[in-house]
Coordinates of C-alpha atoms in Angstrom, one line a residue:
Chain A
M9 CA -24.2 -11.7 17.8
S10 CA -22.7 -11.0 15.1
D11 CA -20.9 -7.7 16.4
V12 CA -19.8 -10.4 19.0
L13 CA -18.3 -12.9 17.3
V14 CA -16.2 -10.6 15.3
L15 CA -15.2 -8.9 18.2
V16 CA -14.2 -12.3 19.9
S17 CA -12.6 -13.0 16.7
L18 CA -10.4 -9.7 17.1
V19 CA -9.0 -10.9 20.5
L20 CA -8.2 -14.4 19.1
L21 CA -6.3 -12.7 15.9
F22 CA -4.2 -10.0 18.0
A23 CA -3.9 -13.1 20.9
L24 CA -2.2 -15.1 18.1
A25 CA 0.0 -12.1 17.4
M26 CA 1.2 -11.4 20.0
A27 CA 1.6 -15.8 20.9
Y28 CA 4.3 -15.0 17.4
V29 CA 5.9 -12.4 18.5
L30 CA 6.7 -14.5 22.0
G31 CA 7.2 -17.5 20.1
C32 CA 10.5 -15.2 18.0
E33 CA 11.8 -14.2 20.8
R34 CA 11.7 -17.6 22.4
L35 CA 13.1 -19.1 18.9
K36 CA 16.2 -16.2 19.7
G37 CA 16.5 -17.2 23.5
K38 CA 17.1 -20.6 22.2
Q39 CA 19.7 -20.3 20.0
S40 CA 22.0 -18.1 21.8
Chain B
M12 CA 4.1 4.8 -27.1
S13 CA 4.8 8.3 -28.1
L14 CA 7.6 10.3 -27.3
N15 CA 4.9 13.0 -25.3
G16 CA 4.0 10.3 -23.4
W17 CA 8.0 9.3 -22.3
L18 CA 8.4 12.5 -21.3
Q19 CA 5.4 13.0 -19.2
I20 CA 7.0 10.1 -17.6
S21 CA 10.4 11.6 -17.3
V22 CA 9.0 14.6 -16.0
F23 CA 7.7 12.3 -12.7
I24 CA 10.7 10.6 -12.3
V25 CA 13.2 13.3 -12.5
T26 CA 10.7 15.5 -9.8
V27 CA 10.5 12.0 -7.1
L28 CA 14.4 12.0 -7.3
L29 CA 14.0 16.0 -7.4
L30 CA 12.6 15.8 -4.1
A31 CA 13.6 12.7 -2.3
Q32 CA 16.7 14.1 -1.1
P33 CA 15.1 17.1 1.0
M34 CA 12.1 14.7 1.8
G35 CA 14.9 12.4 3.4
R36 CA 16.7 14.9 5.2
Y37 CA 13.8 16.2 6.9
L38 CA 13.0 12.4 7.9
T39 CA 16.3 11.7 9.5
R40 CA 15.6 15.3 10.9
V41 CA 12.5 14.4 12.4
F42 CA 13.1 11.0 13.9
S43 CA 16.4 12.1 15.2
H44 CA 14.8 14.5 16.9
R45 CA 16.9 17.3 15.5
K46 CA 15.4 20.8 14.9
T47 CA 13.3 21.8 12.0
W48 CA 11.8 24.6 11.1
L49 CA 7.9 23.2 11.9
D50 CA 9.1 22.8 16.2
P51 CA 8.0 26.0 17.3
V52 CA 4.6 24.8 16.6
L53 CA 4.8 21.1 16.7
I54 CA 6.9 20.7 20.1
P55 CA 4.1 22.0 22.4
C56 CA 1.7 20.4 20.8
E57 CA 3.6 17.0 20.7
R58 CA 4.2 17.4 24.9
L59 CA 0.3 18.0 25.1
L60 CA -0.2 14.9 23.6
Y61 CA 2.7 12.8 25.7
R62 CA 0.8 14.1 28.2
I63 CA -2.4 13.6 27.9
T64 CA -2.0 9.7 26.9
G65 CA 0.4 9.2 29.6
V66 CA 3.4 8.5 26.8
D67 CA 6.8 8.4 28.5
S68 CA 9.3 10.1 25.6
D69 CA 12.2 9.2 27.0
H70 CA 11.6 5.2 27.7
E71 CA 13.3 3.3 25.0
M72 CA 11.8 -0.2 23.8
R73 CA 12.8 -3.7 22.7
W74 CA 11.3 -4.8 19.5
T75 CA 8.9 -7.3 21.8
E76 CA 7.7 -4.2 23.4
Y77 CA 7.6 -2.2 20.1
A78 CA 5.4 -5.3 18.4
G79 CA 3.2 -5.0 22.0
A80 CA 2.7 -1.3 20.9
T81 CA 2.2 -2.0 17.8
L82 CA -0.3 -4.3 17.9
L83 CA -2.1 -2.7 20.9
F84 CA -2.6 0.6 19.0
S85 CA -4.0 -1.0 16.2
A86 CA -6.3 -3.3 17.8
A87 CA -7.7 -0.4 19.9
T88 CA -8.0 2.0 16.5
L89 CA -9.5 -0.9 14.9
V90 CA -12.7 -1.6 17.1
L91 CA -13.0 2.4 17.0
T92 CA -13.5 1.9 13.1
Y93 CA -15.5 -0.9 13.6
A94 CA -17.9 0.5 16.0
V95 CA -18.2 4.0 14.2
E96 CA -19.1 1.8 11.0
R97 CA -22.0 -0.1 13.3
L98 CA -23.7 2.9 15.1
Q99 CA -23.0 5.4 12.0
H100 CA -27.1 5.6 11.4
L101 CA -27.0 7.1 15.3
L102 CA -24.7 9.5 14.5
P103 CA -23.6 13.1 13.1
L104 CA -22.8 13.6 9.6
N105 CA -24.9 11.4 7.9
P106 CA -27.4 13.5 5.6
Q107 CA -28.3 11.0 3.5
H108 CA -29.4 8.9 6.5
L109 CA -27.3 5.7 5.7
P110 CA -27.8 2.5 7.5
A111 CA -25.5 0.6 10.1
V112 CA -22.7 -1.2 8.1
E113 CA -23.4 -5.3 7.8
S114 CA -21.3 -6.5 10.9
A115 CA -19.0 -9.2 7.4
L116 CA -18.6 -5.9 5.8
A117 CA -17.5 -3.6 8.3
F118 CA -15.0 -6.5 10.1
N119 CA -13.6 -6.4 6.9
T120 CA -13.7 -2.6 6.2
A121 CA -12.0 -2.5 9.8
I122 CA -8.8 -4.7 9.2
S123 CA -8.4 -2.9 5.3
F124 CA -8.0 -0.2 6.6
T125 CA -5.6 -0.9 10.1
T126 CA -3.7 -2.8 7.7
N127 CA -3.2 -0.3 5.1
T128 CA -4.3 -1.6 3.0
N129 CA -7.9 0.2 2.3
W130 CA -9.6 -2.8 0.1
Q131 CA -13.2 -1.6 -0.7
A132 CA -16.0 -4.4 -0.9
Y133 CA -18.2 -1.5 -1.0
T134 CA -19.4 1.4 -2.7
P135 CA -18.3 3.9 -0.2
E136 CA -20.9 6.7 -1.5
T137 CA -24.0 4.6 -1.2
T138 CA -22.7 3.0 2.2
M139 CA -20.2 5.3 3.9
S140 CA -21.6 8.6 5.6
Y141 CA -19.3 11.6 6.4
L142 CA -18.9 10.9 9.5
T143 CA -17.4 7.2 8.7
Q144 CA -15.5 8.3 6.4
M145 CA -13.7 10.8 8.0
L146 CA -13.4 9.7 11.7
G147 CA -13.3 6.0 10.6
L148 CA -11.6 5.6 7.3
A149 CA -9.4 8.9 7.2
T150 CA -8.1 8.3 10.4
H151 CA -6.7 5.4 9.4
N152 CA -4.9 6.7 6.4
F153 CA -2.9 9.1 8.7
W154 CA -2.5 6.3 11.8
S155 CA -1.6 3.7 9.8
A156 CA 0.6 5.3 7.5
A157 CA 2.6 6.6 10.7
V158 CA 2.3 3.2 12.0
G159 CA 4.7 1.9 8.5
M160 CA 7.1 5.1 8.8
A161 CA 7.6 4.2 13.4
L162 CA 8.3 0.2 12.4
A163 CA 10.5 1.2 9.6
M164 CA 12.3 3.6 11.8
A165 CA 12.6 1.0 14.3
F166 CA 14.6 -0.9 11.3
V167 CA 16.4 1.4 10.7
R168 CA 17.8 1.8 14.4
G169 CA 18.3 -1.5 14.6
I170 CA 20.9 -1.4 11.6
A171 CA 22.8 1.9 13.4
R172 CA 22.7 1.2 16.9
R173 CA 24.7 -0.8 18.3
E174 CA 24.9 -3.2 21.3
S175 CA 21.8 -1.8 21.8
K176 CA 18.5 -3.8 23.1
T177 CA 16.2 -1.3 21.9
L178 CA 14.9 0.3 18.8
G179 CA 13.3 3.6 20.8
N180 CA 9.6 4.4 21.3
F181 CA 6.3 3.2 19.5
W182 CA 4.8 6.1 20.0
V183 CA 7.1 8.8 19.8
D184 CA 7.7 7.9 16.2
V185 CA 4.0 7.6 15.4
T186 CA 3.4 10.6 17.0
R187 CA 6.8 12.6 15.0
A188 CA 5.1 10.8 12.0
T189 CA 1.7 12.3 12.2
L190 CA 2.4 16.1 13.8
W191 CA 6.1 16.4 11.6
V192 CA 5.0 14.2 8.3
L193 CA 1.8 13.6 7.3
L194 CA -0.3 16.2 8.5
P195 CA 1.5 18.9 7.2
L196 CA 2.2 18.1 4.1
S197 CA -1.5 16.8 3.8
I198 CA -2.4 20.0 4.7
V199 CA -0.3 21.0 1.2
F200 CA -1.1 18.6 -0.9
S201 CA -5.2 19.2 -0.2
L202 CA -4.6 22.6 -1.2
A203 CA -3.2 22.0 -4.2
F204 CA -6.0 19.3 -5.0
L205 CA -8.9 21.7 -4.1
S206 CA -7.2 24.4 -6.7
Q207 CA -7.6 21.8 -9.2
G208 CA -11.4 20.9 -8.6
V209 CA -11.8 18.3 -6.1
V210 CA -14.6 18.6 -3.7
Q211 CA -14.9 19.7 0.2
N212 CA -18.4 19.9 1.3
F213 CA -21.3 18.5 3.9
R214 CA -23.7 18.9 1.6
P215 CA -26.2 16.5 0.9
Y216 CA -25.7 14.7 -2.2
D217 CA -27.0 16.9 -5.1
T218 CA -29.9 15.7 -8.2
A219 CA -29.6 16.6 -11.6
R220 CA -32.1 16.1 -14.0
L221 CA -30.9 14.2 -17.3
M222 CA -31.5 16.0 -20.7
E223 CA -32.0 12.7 -22.3
P224 CA -34.0 10.0 -20.0
Q225 CA -32.2 6.4 -20.2
K226 CA -34.1 3.2 -20.4
V227 CA -32.5 1.1 -18.0
T228 CA -33.8 -2.9 -17.2
G229 CA -33.6 -3.9 -14.0
L230 CA -32.5 -8.0 -13.0
D231 CA -36.1 -8.8 -12.7
G232 CA -36.6 -7.3 -16.6
K233 CA -38.5 -5.0 -15.5
T234 CA -37.5 -1.3 -17.4
T235 CA -38.1 1.8 -16.4
I236 CA -37.4 5.2 -17.5
V237 CA -34.3 7.5 -15.2
T238 CA -35.0 10.9 -15.5
T239 CA -32.9 12.2 -12.6
Q240 CA -29.2 11.3 -11.7
T241 CA -27.5 11.4 -8.5
I242 CA -24.4 13.0 -7.5
A243 CA -22.2 12.3 -5.0
Q244 CA -20.1 14.7 -2.5
G245 CA -18.4 14.9 0.6
P246 CA -15.0 16.3 2.3
V247 CA -13.1 14.2 -0.8
A248 CA -9.5 16.8 -0.4
S249 CA -8.5 16.8 2.6
Q250 CA -9.2 12.6 2.8
E251 CA -7.6 12.4 -1.5
A252 CA -3.8 14.0 0.3
I253 CA -3.6 11.5 3.0
K254 CA -5.2 8.6 0.6
M255 CA -1.7 9.3 -1.7
L256 CA 0.3 10.7 1.2
G257 CA 0.3 8.0 3.4
T258 CA -0.1 5.3 0.4
N259 CA -3.7 4.2 1.6
G260 CA -5.5 4.2 -1.4
G261 CA -9.0 3.7 -0.4
G262 CA -11.8 5.7 -2.6
F263 CA -13.7 8.3 -1.3
F264 CA -16.2 7.5 -4.4
N265 CA -16.1 3.8 -6.0
A266 CA -14.9 5.0 -8.5
N267 CA -11.9 5.6 -6.9
S268 CA -9.2 8.3 -8.4
A269 CA -10.8 8.0 -12.0
H270 CA -13.9 9.8 -10.4
P271 CA -13.8 13.6 -11.4
F272 CA -14.3 14.7 -8.1
E273 CA -11.8 12.8 -7.1
N274 CA -9.0 13.4 -9.5
P275 CA -10.2 16.0 -11.9
T276 CA -7.4 16.8 -13.9
P277 CA -4.0 16.2 -15.2
L278 CA -2.0 18.3 -13.2
S279 CA -3.8 16.3 -9.5
N280 CA -3.2 13.0 -11.5
F281 CA 0.6 13.8 -11.3
L282 CA 0.5 15.4 -7.8
E283 CA -1.9 12.4 -6.9
M284 CA 1.5 10.0 -8.2
L285 CA 4.2 12.2 -7.2
A286 CA 2.1 12.4 -3.4
I287 CA 2.6 8.6 -3.6
F288 CA 6.2 8.4 -4.2
L289 CA 7.4 11.0 -2.2
L290 CA 7.3 9.7 1.0
P291 CA 8.9 5.9 0.1
A292 CA 11.8 7.7 -1.9
G293 CA 12.6 10.3 0.6
L294 CA 12.3 6.7 3.5
A295 CA 15.4 5.1 1.2
L296 CA 17.4 8.5 1.2
C297 CA 16.9 8.9 5.4
L298 CA 18.5 4.8 5.6
G299 CA 21.6 6.4 4.3
E300 CA 21.2 8.8 6.0
M301 CA 20.6 7.8 9.2
V302 CA 23.3 4.4 9.0
G303 CA 25.9 7.1 8.4
S304 CA 26.3 5.8 4.4
P305 CA 24.4 8.4 2.4
K306 CA 25.5 5.9 -0.8
H307 CA 23.7 3.2 0.8
G308 CA 20.4 4.9 0.5
W309 CA 21.4 5.9 -2.9
A310 CA 21.8 2.6 -4.0
V311 CA 18.6 1.3 -2.7
L312 CA 16.8 3.9 -4.3
A313 CA 18.4 3.3 -7.6
A314 CA 17.5 -0.3 -7.4
M315 CA 13.8 0.6 -6.9
V316 CA 14.2 3.3 -10.2
V317 CA 14.7 0.3 -12.4
L318 CA 12.6 -2.3 -11.0
W319 CA 9.6 0.7 -11.3
F320 CA 11.3 1.7 -14.9
V321 CA 10.8 -2.4 -16.1
G322 CA 7.2 -2.2 -14.9
T323 CA 6.6 1.1 -16.4
L324 CA 7.8 0.3 -19.9
T325 CA 6.2 -3.3 -19.6
C326 CA 2.3 -2.0 -18.9
Y327 CA 3.1 1.1 -21.1
W328 CA 3.8 -0.8 -24.3
A329 CA 1.5 -3.5 -23.2
E330 CA -1.4 -0.7 -23.3
S331 CA -0.3 1.2 -26.1
Q332 CA -0.6 -2.4 -28.2
P333 CA -4.1 -2.6 -30.4
N334 CA -6.9 -5.1 -29.4
P335 CA -5.6 -8.0 -31.7
L336 CA -9.8 -8.8 -31.4
L337 CA -10.8 -5.6 -32.9
H338 CA -10.7 -6.4 -36.4
G339 CA -10.9 -3.0 -38.8
V340 CA -10.8 -0.3 -35.8
D341 CA -8.8 2.4 -36.1
Q342 CA -6.4 1.5 -32.6
Q343 CA -3.5 4.0 -34.0
T344 CA -2.3 7.0 -31.8
S345 CA -3.0 10.3 -33.3
L346 CA -3.9 14.1 -32.9
M347 CA -7.5 12.5 -32.6
Q348 CA -7.4 9.8 -30.1
S349 CA -5.2 8.3 -27.8
G350 CA -5.0 4.7 -29.6
G351 CA -3.9 1.7 -27.9
N352 CA -6.3 0.1 -25.6
M353 CA -8.5 2.6 -23.9
E354 CA -11.5 0.6 -22.7
G355 CA -11.6 0.9 -18.9
K356 CA -9.6 4.3 -18.7
E357 CA -10.0 7.9 -19.0
V358 CA -10.1 10.3 -21.5
R359 CA -8.3 12.5 -19.8
F360 CA -5.2 10.5 -18.6
G361 CA -4.8 8.9 -21.6
I362 CA -2.7 5.2 -22.0
T363 CA 0.6 6.9 -20.8
N364 CA -0.9 8.3 -17.0
S365 CA -3.5 5.0 -16.7
A366 CA -0.5 3.0 -17.1
L367 CA 2.0 5.2 -14.9
F368 CA -0.7 5.3 -12.5
A369 CA -1.2 1.8 -12.3
T370 CA 2.2 1.0 -12.0
V371 CA 3.1 3.7 -9.4
T372 CA 0.2 2.6 -7.2
T373 CA 1.4 -0.7 -7.4
D374 CA 5.5 -0.2 -7.0
A375 CA 3.7 1.1 -3.4
S376 CA 1.5 0.0 -1.5
C377 CA -1.4 2.8 -2.7
G378 CA -3.9 0.9 -4.2
A379 CA -5.5 3.7 -5.5
V380 CA -6.5 3.5 -9.1
N381 CA -7.3 6.0 -12.3
S382 CA -8.1 3.4 -14.9
M383 CA -9.3 -0.2 -14.4
H384 CA -7.2 -2.9 -14.3
D385 CA -9.7 -5.6 -15.2
S386 CA -9.6 -3.7 -18.9
F387 CA -5.8 -4.2 -18.8
M388 CA -4.5 -6.3 -21.5
P389 CA -3.3 -9.3 -20.2
L390 CA 0.4 -8.7 -19.9
G391 CA -0.5 -5.1 -18.8
G392 CA -2.7 -6.3 -15.9
M393 CA 0.3 -8.6 -15.1
V394 CA 2.2 -5.8 -14.2
P395 CA 0.6 -4.1 -11.3
M396 CA -0.1 -8.1 -10.1
A397 CA 3.9 -8.7 -10.5
N398 CA 4.7 -5.4 -8.5
I399 CA 2.7 -6.4 -5.5
L400 CA 3.8 -10.2 -6.1
L401 CA 7.5 -9.0 -5.7
G402 CA 6.3 -7.5 -1.9
E403 CA 5.8 -4.1 -2.5
I404 CA 9.3 -3.4 -2.0
V405 CA 9.6 -1.1 -5.3
F406 CA 9.6 2.4 -3.2
G407 CA 6.5 0.3 -1.5
G408 CA 4.0 1.9 0.8
V409 CA 4.9 4.6 3.5
G410 CA 7.6 2.3 5.9
A411 CA 6.9 -0.5 4.8
G412 CA 8.4 -0.4 1.5
L413 CA 11.7 0.3 3.3
Y414 CA 11.4 -2.7 6.2
G415 CA 10.2 -5.1 3.5
M416 CA 13.4 -4.0 1.1
L417 CA 15.5 -4.2 4.3
V418 CA 14.8 -7.9 4.7
F419 CA 15.9 -8.6 0.7
I420 CA 18.7 -6.4 1.7
V421 CA 19.6 -8.9 4.7
M422 CA 19.1 -11.8 2.4
T423 CA 21.5 -10.5 -0.3
V424 CA 24.0 -9.6 1.8
F425 CA 23.6 -13.2 3.1
I426 CA 23.4 -14.9 0.0
A427 CA 27.2 -12.6 -1.2
G428 CA 28.4 -13.7 1.5
L429 CA 27.7 -17.8 0.7
M430 CA 29.1 -16.6 -2.9
V431 CA 32.6 -15.6 -1.2
G432 CA 32.2 -18.0 2.1
R433 CA 32.3 -15.4 4.4
T434 CA 30.4 -14.2 7.5
P435 CA 28.1 -12.7 5.4
E436 CA 27.9 -8.7 7.3
Y437 CA 25.5 -6.1 6.7
L438 CA 26.7 -2.2 7.6
G439 CA 29.7 -4.1 9.7
K440 CA 26.4 -6.1 11.6
K441 CA 27.1 -9.8 11.3
I442 CA 23.9 -11.5 9.7
E443 CA 23.6 -14.4 11.4
S444 CA 20.9 -18.0 11.2
Y445 CA 18.3 -16.4 13.5
D446 CA 18.5 -13.1 11.4
V447 CA 17.9 -15.1 7.9
Q448 CA 15.7 -17.5 9.5
M449 CA 13.3 -14.7 10.4
A450 CA 14.0 -13.0 6.4
M451 CA 13.3 -16.4 5.3
L452 CA 9.8 -16.0 7.8
Y453 CA 8.9 -12.7 6.2
L454 CA 9.8 -13.9 2.6
L455 CA 7.4 -17.5 2.9
I456 CA 4.5 -16.6 5.1
F457 CA 3.5 -13.8 1.8
P458 CA 3.4 -16.3 -0.8
F459 CA 1.9 -18.5 1.3
I460 CA -0.7 -17.0 2.5
I461 CA -1.5 -15.8 -1.7
L462 CA -1.1 -19.1 -3.3
G463 CA -3.3 -20.9 -0.1
F464 CA -6.8 -18.3 0.0
S465 CA -6.5 -18.1 -4.0
A466 CA -6.1 -21.8 -4.2
I467 CA -8.7 -22.5 -1.2
T468 CA -11.3 -19.8 -2.9
L469 CA -10.8 -22.4 -6.5
L470 CA -11.5 -25.5 -5.4
M471 CA -15.5 -24.2 -4.3
P472 CA -17.3 -23.7 -7.2
N473 CA -20.6 -22.7 -4.6
V474 CA -18.5 -20.0 -2.5
G475 CA -15.5 -18.5 -5.2
L476 CA -15.9 -19.2 -8.4
S477 CA -20.0 -18.1 -8.4
S478 CA -17.9 -14.3 -7.7
L479 CA -16.3 -14.1 -10.8
A480 CA -17.6 -12.3 -13.6
N481 CA -15.0 -14.0 -16.3
H482 CA -13.7 -17.6 -16.5
G483 CA -10.7 -19.0 -17.8
P484 CA -7.5 -17.8 -17.0
H485 CA -8.5 -14.5 -16.6
G486 CA -11.1 -15.4 -14.1
L487 CA -7.9 -17.1 -12.5
S488 CA -6.0 -13.5 -12.2
E489 CA -9.0 -12.2 -10.5
V490 CA -8.8 -14.4 -7.7
L491 CA -5.5 -14.3 -7.7
Y492 CA -5.0 -10.4 -7.5
A493 CA -7.7 -10.1 -4.6
Y494 CA -5.8 -12.0 -2.6
T495 CA -2.4 -10.6 -3.8
S496 CA -3.8 -7.3 -3.0
A497 CA -5.0 -7.8 0.1
T498 CA -2.2 -9.8 1.6
G499 CA 0.4 -7.3 0.2
N500 CA -1.8 -4.5 2.0
N501 CA -2.2 -3.0 -1.5
G502 CA -6.1 -2.9 -1.5
S503 CA -6.4 -2.3 -5.4
A504 CA -9.7 -4.3 -7.1
F505 CA -8.7 -6.1 -10.2
A506 CA -13.0 -5.6 -10.5
G507 CA -14.4 -8.4 -11.9
L508 CA -14.9 -10.0 -8.7
N509 CA -17.6 -10.0 -6.7
A510 CA -16.1 -9.9 -2.9
N511 CA -18.9 -8.9 -0.7
T512 CA -20.1 -12.2 -0.1
H513 CA -19.2 -13.3 3.6
W514 CA -15.9 -16.0 2.0
F515 CA -14.3 -13.0 0.5
N516 CA -14.7 -10.5 3.6
Y517 CA -13.3 -12.7 6.2
S518 CA -10.8 -14.6 4.0
L519 CA -9.7 -10.9 2.0
A520 CA -9.7 -9.7 6.0
I521 CA -8.0 -12.6 7.8
A522 CA -5.4 -12.4 4.3
M523 CA -4.7 -8.4 5.1
F524 CA -4.4 -9.2 9.0
F525 CA -1.3 -11.5 8.4
G526 CA 0.1 -10.4 5.3
R527 CA 0.5 -6.9 8.3
F528 CA 1.3 -8.3 11.0
M529 CA 2.9 -11.6 10.3
M530 CA 5.4 -10.0 8.5
I531 CA 5.4 -6.7 10.7
V532 CA 6.8 -9.5 13.7
P533 CA 9.7 -11.0 12.0
M534 CA 11.3 -7.8 10.6
L535 CA 11.3 -6.4 14.3
A536 CA 12.9 -9.4 15.3
I537 CA 15.5 -9.0 12.9
A538 CA 15.6 -5.4 13.5
G539 CA 16.1 -6.5 17.5
N540 CA 18.9 -8.7 16.9
L541 CA 20.5 -6.9 14.6
A542 CA 20.5 -3.4 17.3
G543 CA 22.3 -6.0 19.8
K544 CA 25.4 -6.4 17.8
K545 CA 28.7 -4.6 17.4
I546 CA 29.7 -3.2 14.6
A547 CA 33.0 -5.0 12.9
P548 CA 35.4 -2.6 11.0
T549 CA 35.1 -2.9 7.3
S550 CA 38.3 -5.1 6.3
S551 CA 39.2 -6.1 2.3
G552 CA 36.2 -8.7 2.3
T553 CA 33.1 -7.1 3.3
F554 CA 31.0 -6.7 0.6
P555 CA 29.4 -3.2 -0.2
V556 CA 26.5 -2.3 0.1
T557 CA 27.0 1.3 -2.0
T558 CA 27.8 0.0 -5.6
P559 CA 26.1 -0.6 -8.2
L560 CA 26.9 -4.2 -7.9
F561 CA 24.9 -4.3 -4.9
T562 CA 21.7 -2.5 -6.3
M563 CA 22.3 -5.3 -9.5
L564 CA 22.2 -8.1 -6.7
L565 CA 19.5 -7.1 -5.0
I566 CA 17.4 -6.2 -8.0
G567 CA 18.3 -10.2 -8.7
V568 CA 17.8 -11.7 -5.3
I569 CA 14.3 -9.6 -5.5
V570 CA 13.5 -10.7 -8.9
I571 CA 14.4 -13.8 -8.9
V572 CA 12.6 -14.9 -5.2
G573 CA 9.8 -13.7 -7.1
A574 CA 9.8 -15.6 -10.1
L575 CA 10.3 -18.5 -8.3
T576 CA 7.4 -18.4 -6.1
F577 CA 4.8 -16.9 -8.5
F578 CA 5.8 -17.6 -11.8
P579 CA 4.1 -20.8 -12.4
S580 CA 0.4 -18.9 -11.2
L581 CA 1.1 -16.2 -13.4
S582 CA 1.6 -18.9 -16.4
L583 CA -1.9 -19.9 -15.8
G584 CA -3.8 -16.7 -15.5
P585 CA -2.5 -13.3 -17.5
I586 CA 0.7 -15.1 -19.6
L587 CA -1.9 -17.7 -21.0
E588 CA -4.5 -15.3 -21.4
H589 CA -2.3 -13.3 -23.3
L590 CA -1.3 -16.1 -25.6
L591 CA -5.3 -16.9 -25.9
L592 CA -5.6 -13.9 -27.1
R593 CA -3.0 -13.4 -29.5
A594 CA -4.8 -17.2 -30.9
G595 CA -8.1 -15.5 -31.3
H596 CA -9.8 -16.8 -27.4
A597 CA -11.3 -13.5 -25.0
F598 CA -12.8 -14.6 -21.4

């Protein structure tokens, strides 16, 4: 069970990081 | 402080500077795909790797794709490490029959090594099997350093290219960094460490019979007589080289580079420090070569050397002072003793090489230690912490130091532009609002994580404070250092803090993750934006980035940003402890 929680946490962390990439790109798009 | 000590420090920095230029030129050749003397051996290996993995080496990536590839690679290698830790009891090369690593600790360690932090909330020789040390951890020493170098090269290309949408290919950069740079250097340094007595074997641990049996009282109050000592073994030399070259810092043994099997002699100690600074110094000059302004590389390296010197001077001075609370004890330097504060230091390294190592390992994001930072005098201990708090741009981690410094350069050029009322330019590229926004994001995330987590921990007596060995300002320093080290991806420990608890394992893991990836993203965004710009011709209003004035301004911006952000917390920790020590209080 703890392994499943850890893996879910990792998926969420990397999804957040990818969303952050897209957010930064979107900010650039808005300004240009 | 002694003349002998200063001679050793001088020999060290002169050696670094002498090797920086050839290393910088070699790195330029590797990442510009120019011919090197290793090509006949390595190009076939490179092609084979691309064929196996299906990588199109001609494909160029935009910054978002480069960031995505970084995240994907890091996620895959992180899961591999976690799996190896959790399954080590079922896997080979475990002669001590160590059980699976507990999940919270495995999570913390996997993130730690993926992010080049190498924070260790465990005792390696009693927790990790030989296979875990090699397949789970040492591989990350190569990968995370190669990722750092790849990211730095992406930023440099962003500056060097004109009206381009791309920054290179992540997979190619990581492959070349590993094959051409990290592997050959690791072989050379491993052999040098072997010659000094660093062990390399797969034997079960040795057991030695004590000449004088020891009485030991356990936590339960029971006294037992210990007659034997277990001496840990392992494939250390091969891991030691990349641990330093990749500015990783995770020790094979708990005592890290203070352990005689990891760092047996003053010469091995010198080589370890050299290995930490070699690639970051070379990368600074590689920047100059790749953007067509070698003098700019030297100006950046000069800023690093000045900041390194101030840290070394402060730490060496502080540790050379006698402890004012030890009345009547001879603490003067003489032929018979090192003098100064020798608590937590190895006699074979003395004050000079302990203070220098502590400064070097925290200037870079290495985190290996050959002395216990917790035992330093308050101001001596403040130096390693302040080095990390400045953003680890004083040489810095492999690649990470250079791209961190480049963000500070963007801010410096922006501030210089504001001073003279012109649009700021960096090597012909106009610095505009988006670049500054991303640079500010990079600079603000760092203190937000450190101070946020430290504050939360200090507000929780049963979870955070209960892990502390010391109270008062020293206790504050222990917590602040832990989150500073994690967020800065340094990994050195101040010690005195039991970090193997659920709270610290999870919160430090998140700090390491955010400290790596949440800072990489805005850095790559700046690089991507810069790559698309035209290069404006130099005019009389262009701020030169090759002069001592630029170096001084860069140092000023780094110090002012660091001081404005962290001076209040430092004043409540090591500075207050220093003043109280003078008044006769210890913690």
